[in-house]
Amino acid sequence: MTHRAHLFSLKLGFAFRDACLNHAYSKAKFSKDILAGITVGIIAIPLAMALAIASGVPPQYGLYTAIIAGIIIAFTGGSRLSISGPTAAFVVLLYPIAQQFGLAGLLLATFMSGIILVLMAVMRLGRLIQYIPESITLGFTAGIGVVIATLQLKDFFGLNITSMPEHYWQKISTLIEAMPSSHWPSLLVALVTLAVMLLWPKLKLPVPAHLPAVIIGSMLALWLNQHGMSIDTIGSRFHYTLADGTTGFGIPPVLPSFEWPWLQAGPNHAPLTVNLDLIQALLPSAFAIAMLGAIESLLCAVVLDGMTGKRHSANSELLGQGLGNIIAPFFGGIPATAAIARSAANVKSGGQTPIAAVIHGIVVLLALVALANILAYVPMSAMAALLLVVAWNMSEAHKAVHLLKTAPMSDVTVFLVCFGLTVMFDMVIAISVGIALAALLFMKDLAEMTRTRDISHDKRFVPEEFSHVVNDDVCVLRIDGPLFFAAADHVFAEIARLSHNKHTLILQLEGVTLLDAGGLAALTKLITTCQHNHTKLMICELQFQPLRTLARAKVLPIDGHLSFHANLIDALQQS
């Protein structure tokens, strides 16, 4: 199947079928998938908890997401080595939803986003990523990185802050004011965890840095707690109540169970009442989650294609992501999408097929059941340090700096606007304004590329034997570039100036690749003006698209006023 066919195909479980059913799935591949799945599962456990906490919900819901959505998307998606689960990109979107609507509202928004993703797949919008400039993706990812890092400073320094304000500058002000309340034992645990995260890769060991960093940070926090230093942990921060009335601290050691999303805890720990007003209130957030999920998952698939030489099905990947986000909320799963870092680790660990992602989900499931009591000892400051590294990696600072140094000013402007709006407001506004601004600047640059020049005495176009034809009454003009609405005014103003008081005007349109409605209207106006001024207009060397546009508009030759010619020589002979 060609790459184009992959792109437009829409098959449930495309990647699983292609990798496991349509080809021989051997024991060797299964062994590699097991090892890769275990590795990525170990990475996912602390990340899933940290990202859930950063999103404003208890840590077990991040684990539920990695389990349920990770397994479902592996079986139903279109990218064979993507690992799906909670990601840092969602934090900026999810935290406000959780604060305003509670867990129930967040799960309902997740369900709605899944429906939108399925609709996008059905509408074959898999090429969506191709229309989003890098300046926009770098702008909002860098902005998200800054916001995530800012949100972690409270736990990193162990600050005494009951709640964070809504706006970014207010958050910064609150953090600065609370700095005198820094808790040095929590800060020490965070710094040790961060140091291990940064130094461990230099040892070039197969064990991912997240695991030793969290283990060492947890052991240090346990030792400090035993010596009277009270350090906030998952167990001290979160508690749960099971269906039988059993209560506990940290993460409940039970499997995720089915429950209607809106019956979970709302903003006042009461279930939500689903009505039209609630759906309207959540719809913008659900749409933003779906858009970000689509961008992240398709970006991840493209990156993996480059690493493996395989090809994904974009629309099938959107379908799988949609189904995962539809089903996961019924088991406590928050929004999920393909995670580039975990997926890249899957490839580097030898993953072969979607079975590796399924193994990853099973590993997280086993950790939830068997290690829940141990995970309660993980310190919040270690989680904050972990997310600081995630935020830094997500920001892709090196790419952003390179863009600022080398890109055209229009791209730099779009990047800075997206970055600033993401930090100061939210990602929905940032992407909306960024795409609009990028489109306008692109049209401006494109319009400036369209040029009109007088070639009446240019021997490259008018042979010397026709030089006698071109006199004071004959003007030959060439247009280069797309003739669309943004370029039409200045192009035809230039034509009017160059052809003033001429008896014959020849337009060579070989360089015109596009003629839109705005360009057609301007050309029609020129034809009318030439008729009024008794100027003979001759158009030659039309390309297919402009010719088709003129034919659809029924622009026909006018005897003595307008004629069409295959080439410039023919026009000169009949002028």
PDB file of N, CA and C in Angstrom, residues 407-487:
ATOM      1  N   ALA A 407      14.692  31.575  11.166  1.00  0.00           N
ATOM      2  CA  ALA A 407      13.435  31.627  10.413  1.00  0.00           C
ATOM      3  C   ALA A 407      13.113  33.045   9.957  1.00  0.00           C
ATOM      4  N   PRO A 408      12.293  33.175   8.920  1.00  0.00           N
ATOM      5  CA  PRO A 408      11.815  34.507   8.505  1.00  0.00           C
ATOM      6  C   PRO A 408      11.042  35.183   9.631  1.00  0.00           C
ATOM      7  N   MET A 409      10.965  36.494   9.564  1.00  0.00           N
ATOM      8  CA  MET A 409      10.318  37.264  10.629  1.00  0.00           C
ATOM      9  C   MET A 409       8.853  36.865  10.809  1.00  0.00           C
ATOM     10  N   SER A 410       8.184  36.464   9.743  1.00  0.00           N
ATOM     11  CA  SER A 410       6.774  36.064   9.873  1.00  0.00           C
ATOM     12  C   SER A 410       6.645  34.835  10.760  1.00  0.00           C
ATOM     13  N   ASP A 411       7.540  33.838  10.585  1.00  0.00           N
ATOM     14  CA  ASP A 411       7.501  32.637  11.418  1.00  0.00           C
ATOM     15  C   ASP A 411       7.870  32.956  12.865  1.00  0.00           C
ATOM     16  N   VAL A 412       8.848  33.836  13.039  1.00  0.00           N
ATOM     17  CA  VAL A 412       9.237  34.250  14.390  1.00  0.00           C
ATOM     18  C   VAL A 412       8.060  34.922  15.089  1.00  0.00           C
ATOM     19  N   THR A 413       7.348  35.773  14.352  1.00  0.00           N
ATOM     20  CA  THR A 413       6.187  36.467  14.917  1.00  0.00           C
ATOM     21  C   THR A 413       5.112  35.479  15.352  1.00  0.00           C
ATOM     22  N   VAL A 414       4.819  34.510  14.491  1.00  0.00           N
ATOM     23  CA  VAL A 414       3.804  33.499  14.821  1.00  0.00           C
ATOM     24  C   VAL A 414       4.233  32.708  16.051  1.00  0.00           C
ATOM     25  N   PHE A 415       5.497  32.315  16.114  1.00  0.00           N
ATOM     26  CA  PHE A 415       6.008  31.565  17.268  1.00  0.00           C
ATOM     27  C   PHE A 415       5.831  32.359  18.559  1.00  0.00           C
ATOM     28  N   LEU A 416       6.251  33.620  18.544  1.00  0.00           N
ATOM     29  CA  LEU A 416       6.180  34.439  19.760  1.00  0.00           C
ATOM     30  C   LEU A 416       4.732  34.676  20.189  1.00  0.00           C
ATOM     31  N   VAL A 417       3.846  34.883  19.218  1.00  0.00           N
ATOM     32  CA  VAL A 417       2.429  35.090  19.547  1.00  0.00           C
ATOM     33  C   VAL A 417       1.841  33.827  20.170  1.00  0.00           C
ATOM     34  N   CYS A 418       2.096  32.655  19.555  1.00  0.00           N
ATOM     35  CA  CYS A 418       1.573  31.392  20.094  1.00  0.00           C
ATOM     36  C   CYS A 418       2.147  31.121  21.481  1.00  0.00           C
ATOM     37  N   PHE A 419       3.430  31.352  21.638  1.00  0.00           N
ATOM     38  CA  PHE A 419       4.075  31.126  22.931  1.00  0.00           C
ATOM     39  C   PHE A 419       3.469  32.032  24.001  1.00  0.00           C
ATOM     40  N   GLY A 420       3.370  33.313  23.678  1.00  0.00           N
ATOM     41  CA  GLY A 420       2.848  34.273  24.648  1.00  0.00           C
ATOM     42  C   GLY A 420       1.399  34.009  25.022  1.00  0.00           C
ATOM     43  N   LEU A 421       0.561  33.705  24.027  1.00  0.00           N
ATOM     44  CA  LEU A 421      -0.856  33.453  24.310  1.00  0.00           C
ATOM     45  C   LEU A 421      -1.064  32.159  25.089  1.00  0.00           C
ATOM     46  N   THR A 422      -0.239  31.137  24.813  1.00  0.00           N
ATOM     47  CA  THR A 422      -0.347  29.883  25.570  1.00  0.00           C
ATOM     48  C   THR A 422      -0.033  30.115  27.040  1.00  0.00           C
ATOM     49  N   VAL A 423       1.014  30.883  27.299  1.00  0.00           N
ATOM     50  CA  VAL A 423       1.417  31.148  28.679  1.00  0.00           C
ATOM     51  C   VAL A 423       0.416  32.061  29.384  1.00  0.00           C
ATOM     52  N   MET A 424       0.026  33.132  28.720  1.00  0.00           N
ATOM     53  CA  MET A 424      -0.796  34.154  29.372  1.00  0.00           C
ATOM     54  C   MET A 424      -2.280  33.799  29.405  1.00  0.00           C
ATOM     55  N   PHE A 425      -2.763  33.071  28.397  1.00  0.00           N
ATOM     56  CA  PHE A 425      -4.194  32.751  28.337  1.00  0.00           C
ATOM     57  C   PHE A 425      -4.376  31.232  28.317  1.00  0.00           C
ATOM     58  N   ASP A 426      -4.561  30.659  27.144  1.00  0.00           N
ATOM     59  CA  ASP A 426      -4.639  29.202  27.049  1.00  0.00           C
ATOM     60  C   ASP A 426      -4.310  28.769  25.626  1.00  0.00           C
ATOM     61  N   MET A 427      -4.172  27.466  25.458  1.00  0.00           N
ATOM     62  CA  MET A 427      -3.720  26.925  24.196  1.00  0.00           C
ATOM     63  C   MET A 427      -4.753  27.074  23.093  1.00  0.00           C
ATOM     64  N   VAL A 428      -6.041  27.050  23.441  1.00  0.00           N
ATOM     65  CA  VAL A 428      -7.091  27.192  22.427  1.00  0.00           C
ATOM     66  C   VAL A 428      -6.968  28.542  21.729  1.00  0.00           C
ATOM     67  N   ILE A 429      -6.840  29.605  22.524  1.00  0.00           N
ATOM     68  CA  ILE A 429      -6.661  30.933  21.953  1.00  0.00           C
ATOM     69  C   ILE A 429      -5.370  30.997  21.152  1.00  0.00           C
ATOM     70  N   ALA A 430      -4.301  30.397  21.700  1.00  0.00           N
ATOM     71  CA  ALA A 430      -2.992  30.449  21.051  1.00  0.00           C
ATOM     72  C   ALA A 430      -3.028  29.814  19.667  1.00  0.00           C
ATOM     73  N   ILE A 431      -3.609  28.605  19.570  1.00  0.00           N
ATOM     74  CA  ILE A 431      -3.640  27.915  18.276  1.00  0.00           C
ATOM     75  C   ILE A 431      -4.561  28.639  17.299  1.00  0.00           C
ATOM     76  N   SER A 432      -5.707  29.115  17.776  1.00  0.00           N
ATOM     77  CA  SER A 432      -6.655  29.816  16.896  1.00  0.00           C
ATOM     78  C   SER A 432      -6.024  31.076  16.316  1.00  0.00           C
ATOM     79  N   VAL A 433      -5.468  31.905  17.191  1.00  0.00           N
ATOM     80  CA  VAL A 433      -4.835  33.145  16.732  1.00  0.00           C
ATOM     81  C   VAL A 433      -3.609  32.830  15.884  1.00  0.00           C
ATOM     82  N   GLY A 434      -2.835  31.812  16.299  1.00  0.00           N
ATOM     83  CA  GLY A 434      -1.625  31.457  15.563  1.00  0.00           C
ATOM     84  C   GLY A 434      -1.915  31.025  14.143  1.00  0.00           C
ATOM     85  N   ILE A 435      -2.931  30.170  13.971  1.00  0.00           N
ATOM     86  CA  ILE A 435      -3.273  29.709  12.619  1.00  0.00           C
ATOM     87  C   ILE A 435      -3.767  30.877  11.766  1.00  0.00           C
ATOM     88  N   ALA A 436      -4.610  31.736  12.356  1.00  0.00           N
ATOM     89  CA  ALA A 436      -5.107  32.900  11.602  1.00  0.00           C
ATOM     90  C   ALA A 436      -3.962  33.827  11.211  1.00  0.00           C
ATOM     91  N   LEU A 437      -3.067  34.091  12.164  1.00  0.00           N
ATOM     92  CA  LEU A 437      -1.931  34.975  11.886  1.00  0.00           C
ATOM     93  C   LEU A 437      -0.995  34.362  10.855  1.00  0.00           C
ATOM     94  N   ALA A 438      -0.715  33.058  10.996  1.00  0.00           N
ATOM     95  CA  ALA A 438       0.161  32.388  10.033  1.00  0.00           C
ATOM     96  C   ALA A 438      -0.428  32.432   8.633  1.00  0.00           C
ATOM     97  N   ALA A 439      -1.754  32.236   8.534  1.00  0.00           N
ATOM     98  CA  ALA A 439      -2.415  32.277   7.226  1.00  0.00           C
ATOM     99  C   ALA A 439      -2.314  33.665   6.603  1.00  0.00           C
ATOM    100  N   LEU A 440      -2.553  34.699   7.421  1.00  0.00           N
ATOM    101  CA  LEU A 440      -2.481  36.066   6.903  1.00  0.00           C
ATOM    102  C   LEU A 440      -1.067  36.428   6.454  1.00  0.00           C
ATOM    103  N   LEU A 441      -0.083  36.073   7.272  1.00  0.00           N
ATOM    104  CA  LEU A 441       1.301  36.387   6.907  1.00  0.00           C
ATOM    105  C   LEU A 441       1.732  35.587   5.677  1.00  0.00           C
ATOM    106  N   PHE A 442       1.252  34.341   5.571  1.00  0.00           N
ATOM    107  CA  PHE A 442       1.577  33.540   4.396  1.00  0.00           C
ATOM    108  C   PHE A 442       0.982  34.166   3.135  1.00  0.00           C
ATOM    109  N   MET A 443      -0.273  34.606   3.234  1.00  0.00           N
ATOM    110  CA  MET A 443      -0.901  35.247   2.066  1.00  0.00           C
ATOM    111  C   MET A 443      -0.184  36.538   1.703  1.00  0.00           C
ATOM    112  N   LYS A 444       0.278  37.264   2.722  1.00  0.00           N
ATOM    113  CA  LYS A 444       1.029  38.498   2.460  1.00  0.00           C
ATOM    114  C   LYS A 444       2.317  38.179   1.705  1.00  0.00           C
ATOM    115  N   ASP A 445       3.050  37.166   2.179  1.00  0.00           N
ATOM    116  CA  ASP A 445       4.292  36.783   1.505  1.00  0.00           C
ATOM    117  C   ASP A 445       4.018  36.270   0.102  1.00  0.00           C
ATOM    118  N   LEU A 446       2.936  35.512  -0.043  1.00  0.00           N
ATOM    119  CA  LEU A 446       2.588  34.947  -1.345  1.00  0.00           C
ATOM    120  C   LEU A 446       2.197  36.067  -2.316  1.00  0.00           C
ATOM    121  N   ALA A 447       1.443  37.045  -1.815  1.00  0.00           N
ATOM    122  CA  ALA A 447       1.023  38.155  -2.663  1.00  0.00           C
ATOM    123  C   ALA A 447       2.218  38.972  -3.139  1.00  0.00           C
ATOM    124  N   GLU A 448       3.211  39.118  -2.258  1.00  0.00           N
ATOM    125  CA  GLU A 448       4.398  39.889  -2.632  1.00  0.00           C
ATOM    126  C   GLU A 448       5.256  39.162  -3.656  1.00  0.00           C
ATOM    127  N   MET A 449       5.053  37.843  -3.778  1.00  0.00           N
ATOM    128  CA  MET A 449       5.794  37.079  -4.793  1.00  0.00           C
ATOM    129  C   MET A 449       5.234  37.289  -6.192  1.00  0.00           C
ATOM    130  N   THR A 450       3.980  37.713  -6.305  1.00  0.00           N
ATOM    131  CA  THR A 450       3.354  37.905  -7.614  1.00  0.00           C
ATOM    132  C   THR A 450       3.838  39.222  -8.212  1.00  0.00           C
ATOM    133  N   ARG A 451       4.436  39.140  -9.386  1.00  0.00           N
ATOM    134  CA  ARG A 451       5.067  40.304 -10.015  1.00  0.00           C
ATOM    135  C   ARG A 451       4.544  40.486 -11.445  1.00  0.00           C
ATOM    136  N   THR A 452       4.499  41.740 -11.853  1.00  0.00           N
ATOM    137  CA  THR A 452       4.149  42.097 -13.230  1.00  0.00           C
ATOM    138  C   THR A 452       5.326  42.839 -13.844  1.00  0.00           C
ATOM    139  N   ARG A 453       5.739  42.437 -15.021  1.00  0.00           N
ATOM    140  CA  ARG A 453       6.866  43.136 -15.668  1.00  0.00           C
ATOM    141  C   ARG A 453       6.624  43.271 -17.168  1.00  0.00           C
ATOM    142  N   ASP A 454       7.188  44.322 -17.702  1.00  0.00           N
ATOM    143  CA  ASP A 454       7.070  44.617 -19.130  1.00  0.00           C
ATOM    144  C   ASP A 454       8.162  43.858 -19.883  1.00  0.00           C
ATOM    145  N   ILE A 455       7.762  42.933 -20.755  1.00  0.00           N
ATOM    146  CA  ILE A 455       8.732  42.136 -21.519  1.00  0.00           C
ATOM    147  C   ILE A 455       8.690  42.493 -23.004  1.00  0.00           C
ATOM    148  N   SER A 456       8.145  43.681 -23.298  1.00  0.00           N
ATOM    149  CA  SER A 456       7.973  44.088 -24.706  1.00  0.00           C
ATOM    150  C   SER A 456       9.292  44.049 -25.473  1.00  0.00           C
ATOM    151  N   HIS A 457      10.394  44.399 -24.818  1.00  0.00           N
ATOM    152  CA  HIS A 457      11.689  44.461 -25.501  1.00  0.00           C
ATOM    153  C   HIS A 457      12.685  43.467 -24.907  1.00  0.00           C
ATOM    154  N   ASP A 458      12.140  42.425 -24.246  1.00  0.00           N
ATOM    155  CA  ASP A 458      13.000  41.388 -23.663  1.00  0.00           C
ATOM    156  C   ASP A 458      13.153  40.273 -24.689  1.00  0.00           C
ATOM    157  N   LYS A 459      14.357  40.092 -25.228  1.00  0.00           N
ATOM    158  CA  LYS A 459      14.594  39.132 -26.302  1.00  0.00           C
ATOM    159  C   LYS A 459      14.427  37.676 -25.836  1.00  0.00           C
ATOM    160  N   ARG A 460      14.393  37.455 -24.508  1.00  0.00           N
ATOM    161  CA  ARG A 460      14.162  36.092 -24.025  1.00  0.00           C
ATOM    162  C   ARG A 460      12.730  35.648 -24.291  1.00  0.00           C
ATOM    163  N   PHE A 461      11.831  36.617 -24.442  1.00  0.00           N
ATOM    164  CA  PHE A 461      10.420  36.301 -24.652  1.00  0.00           C
ATOM    165  C   PHE A 461       9.927  36.737 -26.038  1.00  0.00           C
ATOM    166  N   VAL A 462      10.369  37.912 -26.495  1.00  0.00           N
ATOM    167  CA  VAL A 462       9.955  38.438 -27.807  1.00  0.00           C
ATOM    168  C   VAL A 462      11.126  38.318 -28.759  1.00  0.00           C
ATOM    169  N   PRO A 463      11.070  37.355 -29.701  1.00  0.00           N
ATOM    170  CA  PRO A 463      12.176  37.179 -30.651  1.00  0.00           C
ATOM    171  C   PRO A 463      12.437  38.463 -31.446  1.00  0.00           C
ATOM    172  N   GLU A 464      13.677  38.595 -31.932  1.00  0.00           N
ATOM    173  CA  GLU A 464      14.071  39.820 -32.612  1.00  0.00           C
ATOM    174  C   GLU A 464      13.250  40.071 -33.869  1.00  0.00           C
ATOM    175  N   GLU A 465      12.824  38.992 -34.545  1.00  0.00           N
ATOM    176  CA  GLU A 465      12.052  39.184 -35.765  1.00  0.00           C
ATOM    177  C   GLU A 465      10.672  39.781 -35.511  1.00  0.00           C
ATOM    178  N   PHE A 466      10.227  39.809 -34.247  1.00  0.00           N
ATOM    179  CA  PHE A 466       8.946  40.412 -33.899  1.00  0.00           C
ATOM    180  C   PHE A 466       9.115  41.770 -33.220  1.00  0.00           C
ATOM    181  N   SER A 467      10.355  42.247 -33.179  1.00  0.00           N
ATOM    182  CA  SER A 467      10.591  43.528 -32.495  1.00  0.00           C
ATOM    183  C   SER A 467       9.845  44.674 -33.163  1.00  0.00           C
ATOM    184  N   HIS A 468       9.626  44.585 -34.483  1.00  0.00           N
ATOM    185  CA  HIS A 468       8.906  45.653 -35.176  1.00  0.00           C
ATOM    186  C   HIS A 468       7.425  45.677 -34.804  1.00  0.00           C
ATOM    187  N   VAL A 469       6.916  44.504 -34.320  1.00  0.00           N
ATOM    188  CA  VAL A 469       5.495  44.429 -33.947  1.00  0.00           C
ATOM    189  C   VAL A 469       5.239  45.226 -32.679  1.00  0.00           C
ATOM    190  N   VAL A 470       6.225  45.162 -31.755  1.00  0.00           N
ATOM    191  CA  VAL A 470       6.078  45.831 -30.463  1.00  0.00           C
ATOM    192  C   VAL A 470       6.492  47.293 -30.616  1.00  0.00           C
ATOM    193  N   ASN A 471       5.520  48.184 -30.607  1.00  0.00           N
ATOM    194  CA  ASN A 471       5.792  49.619 -30.766  1.00  0.00           C
ATOM    195  C   ASN A 471       5.085  50.387 -29.658  1.00  0.00           C
ATOM    196  N   ASP A 472       4.919  51.668 -29.868  1.00  0.00           N
ATOM    197  CA  ASP A 472       4.300  52.503 -28.833  1.00  0.00           C
ATOM    198  C   ASP A 472       2.848  52.136 -28.559  1.00  0.00           C
ATOM    199  N   ASP A 473       2.210  51.427 -29.497  1.00  0.00           N
ATOM    200  CA  ASP A 473       0.798  51.060 -29.317  1.00  0.00           C
ATOM    201  C   ASP A 473       0.601  49.641 -28.788  1.00  0.00           C
ATOM    202  N   VAL A 474       1.683  48.860 -28.653  1.00  0.00           N
ATOM    203  CA  VAL A 474       1.588  47.462 -28.227  1.00  0.00           C
ATOM    204  C   VAL A 474       2.428  47.265 -26.961  1.00  0.00           C
ATOM    205  N   CYS A 475       1.820  46.621 -25.992  1.00  0.00           N
ATOM    206  CA  CYS A 475       2.513  46.369 -24.717  1.00  0.00           C
ATOM    207  C   CYS A 475       2.405  44.885 -24.385  1.00  0.00           C
ATOM    208  N   VAL A 476       3.539  44.262 -24.059  1.00  0.00           N
ATOM    209  CA  VAL A 476       3.557  42.845 -23.687  1.00  0.00           C
ATOM    210  C   VAL A 476       3.959  42.752 -22.212  1.00  0.00           C
ATOM    211  N   LEU A 477       3.061  42.219 -21.396  1.00  0.00           N
ATOM    212  CA  LEU A 477       3.310  42.101 -19.951  1.00  0.00           C
ATOM    213  C   LEU A 477       3.279  40.641 -19.525  1.00  0.00           C
ATOM    214  N   ARG A 478       4.156  40.317 -18.601  1.00  0.00           N
ATOM    215  CA  ARG A 478       4.199  38.946 -18.050  1.00  0.00           C
ATOM    216  C   ARG A 478       3.880  39.008 -16.557  1.00  0.00           C
ATOM    217  N   ILE A 479       3.005  38.078 -16.107  1.00  0.00           N
ATOM    218  CA  ILE A 479       2.669  37.966 -14.681  1.00  0.00           C
ATOM    219  C   ILE A 479       3.261  36.672 -14.149  1.00  0.00           C
ATOM    220  N   ASP A 480       4.002  36.764 -13.060  1.00  0.00           N
ATOM    221  CA  ASP A 480       4.589  35.591 -12.405  1.00  0.00           C
ATOM    222  C   ASP A 480       4.045  35.482 -10.988  1.00  0.00           C
ATOM    223  N   GLY A 481       3.535  34.289 -10.646  1.00  0.00           N
ATOM    224  CA  GLY A 481       3.031  34.060  -9.298  1.00  0.00           C
ATOM    225  C   GLY A 481       1.537  33.824  -9.294  1.00  0.00           C
ATOM    226  N   PRO A 482       1.004  33.391  -8.174  1.00  0.00           N
ATOM    227  CA  PRO A 482      -0.439  33.134  -8.070  1.00  0.00           C
ATOM    228  C   PRO A 482      -1.240  34.426  -8.158  1.00  0.00           C
ATOM    229  N   LEU A 483      -2.285  34.390  -8.953  1.00  0.00           N
ATOM    230  CA  LEU A 483      -3.132  35.563  -9.143  1.00  0.00           C
ATOM    231  C   LEU A 483      -4.392  35.360  -8.289  1.00  0.00           C
ATOM    232  N   PHE A 484      -4.258  35.682  -6.991  1.00  0.00           N
ATOM    233  CA  PHE A 484      -5.381  35.475  -6.078  1.00  0.00           C
ATOM    234  C   PHE A 484      -5.761  36.807  -5.439  1.00  0.00           C
ATOM    235  N   PHE A 485      -6.790  36.777  -4.594  1.00  0.00           N
ATOM    236  CA  PHE A 485      -7.406  38.012  -4.117  1.00  0.00           C
ATOM    237  C   PHE A 485      -6.425  38.958  -3.453  1.00  0.00           C
ATOM    238  N   ALA A 486      -5.455  38.417  -2.705  1.00  0.00           N
ATOM    239  CA  ALA A 486      -4.534  39.290  -1.990  1.00  0.00           C
ATOM    240  C   ALA A 486      -3.554  39.987  -2.926  1.00  0.00           C
ATOM    241  N   ALA A 487      -3.319  39.399  -4.102  1.00  0.00           N
ATOM    242  CA  ALA A 487      -2.360  39.973  -5.044  1.00  0.00           C
ATOM    243  C   ALA A 487      -3.034  40.758  -6.154  1.00  0.00           C
TER     244      ALA A 487
END
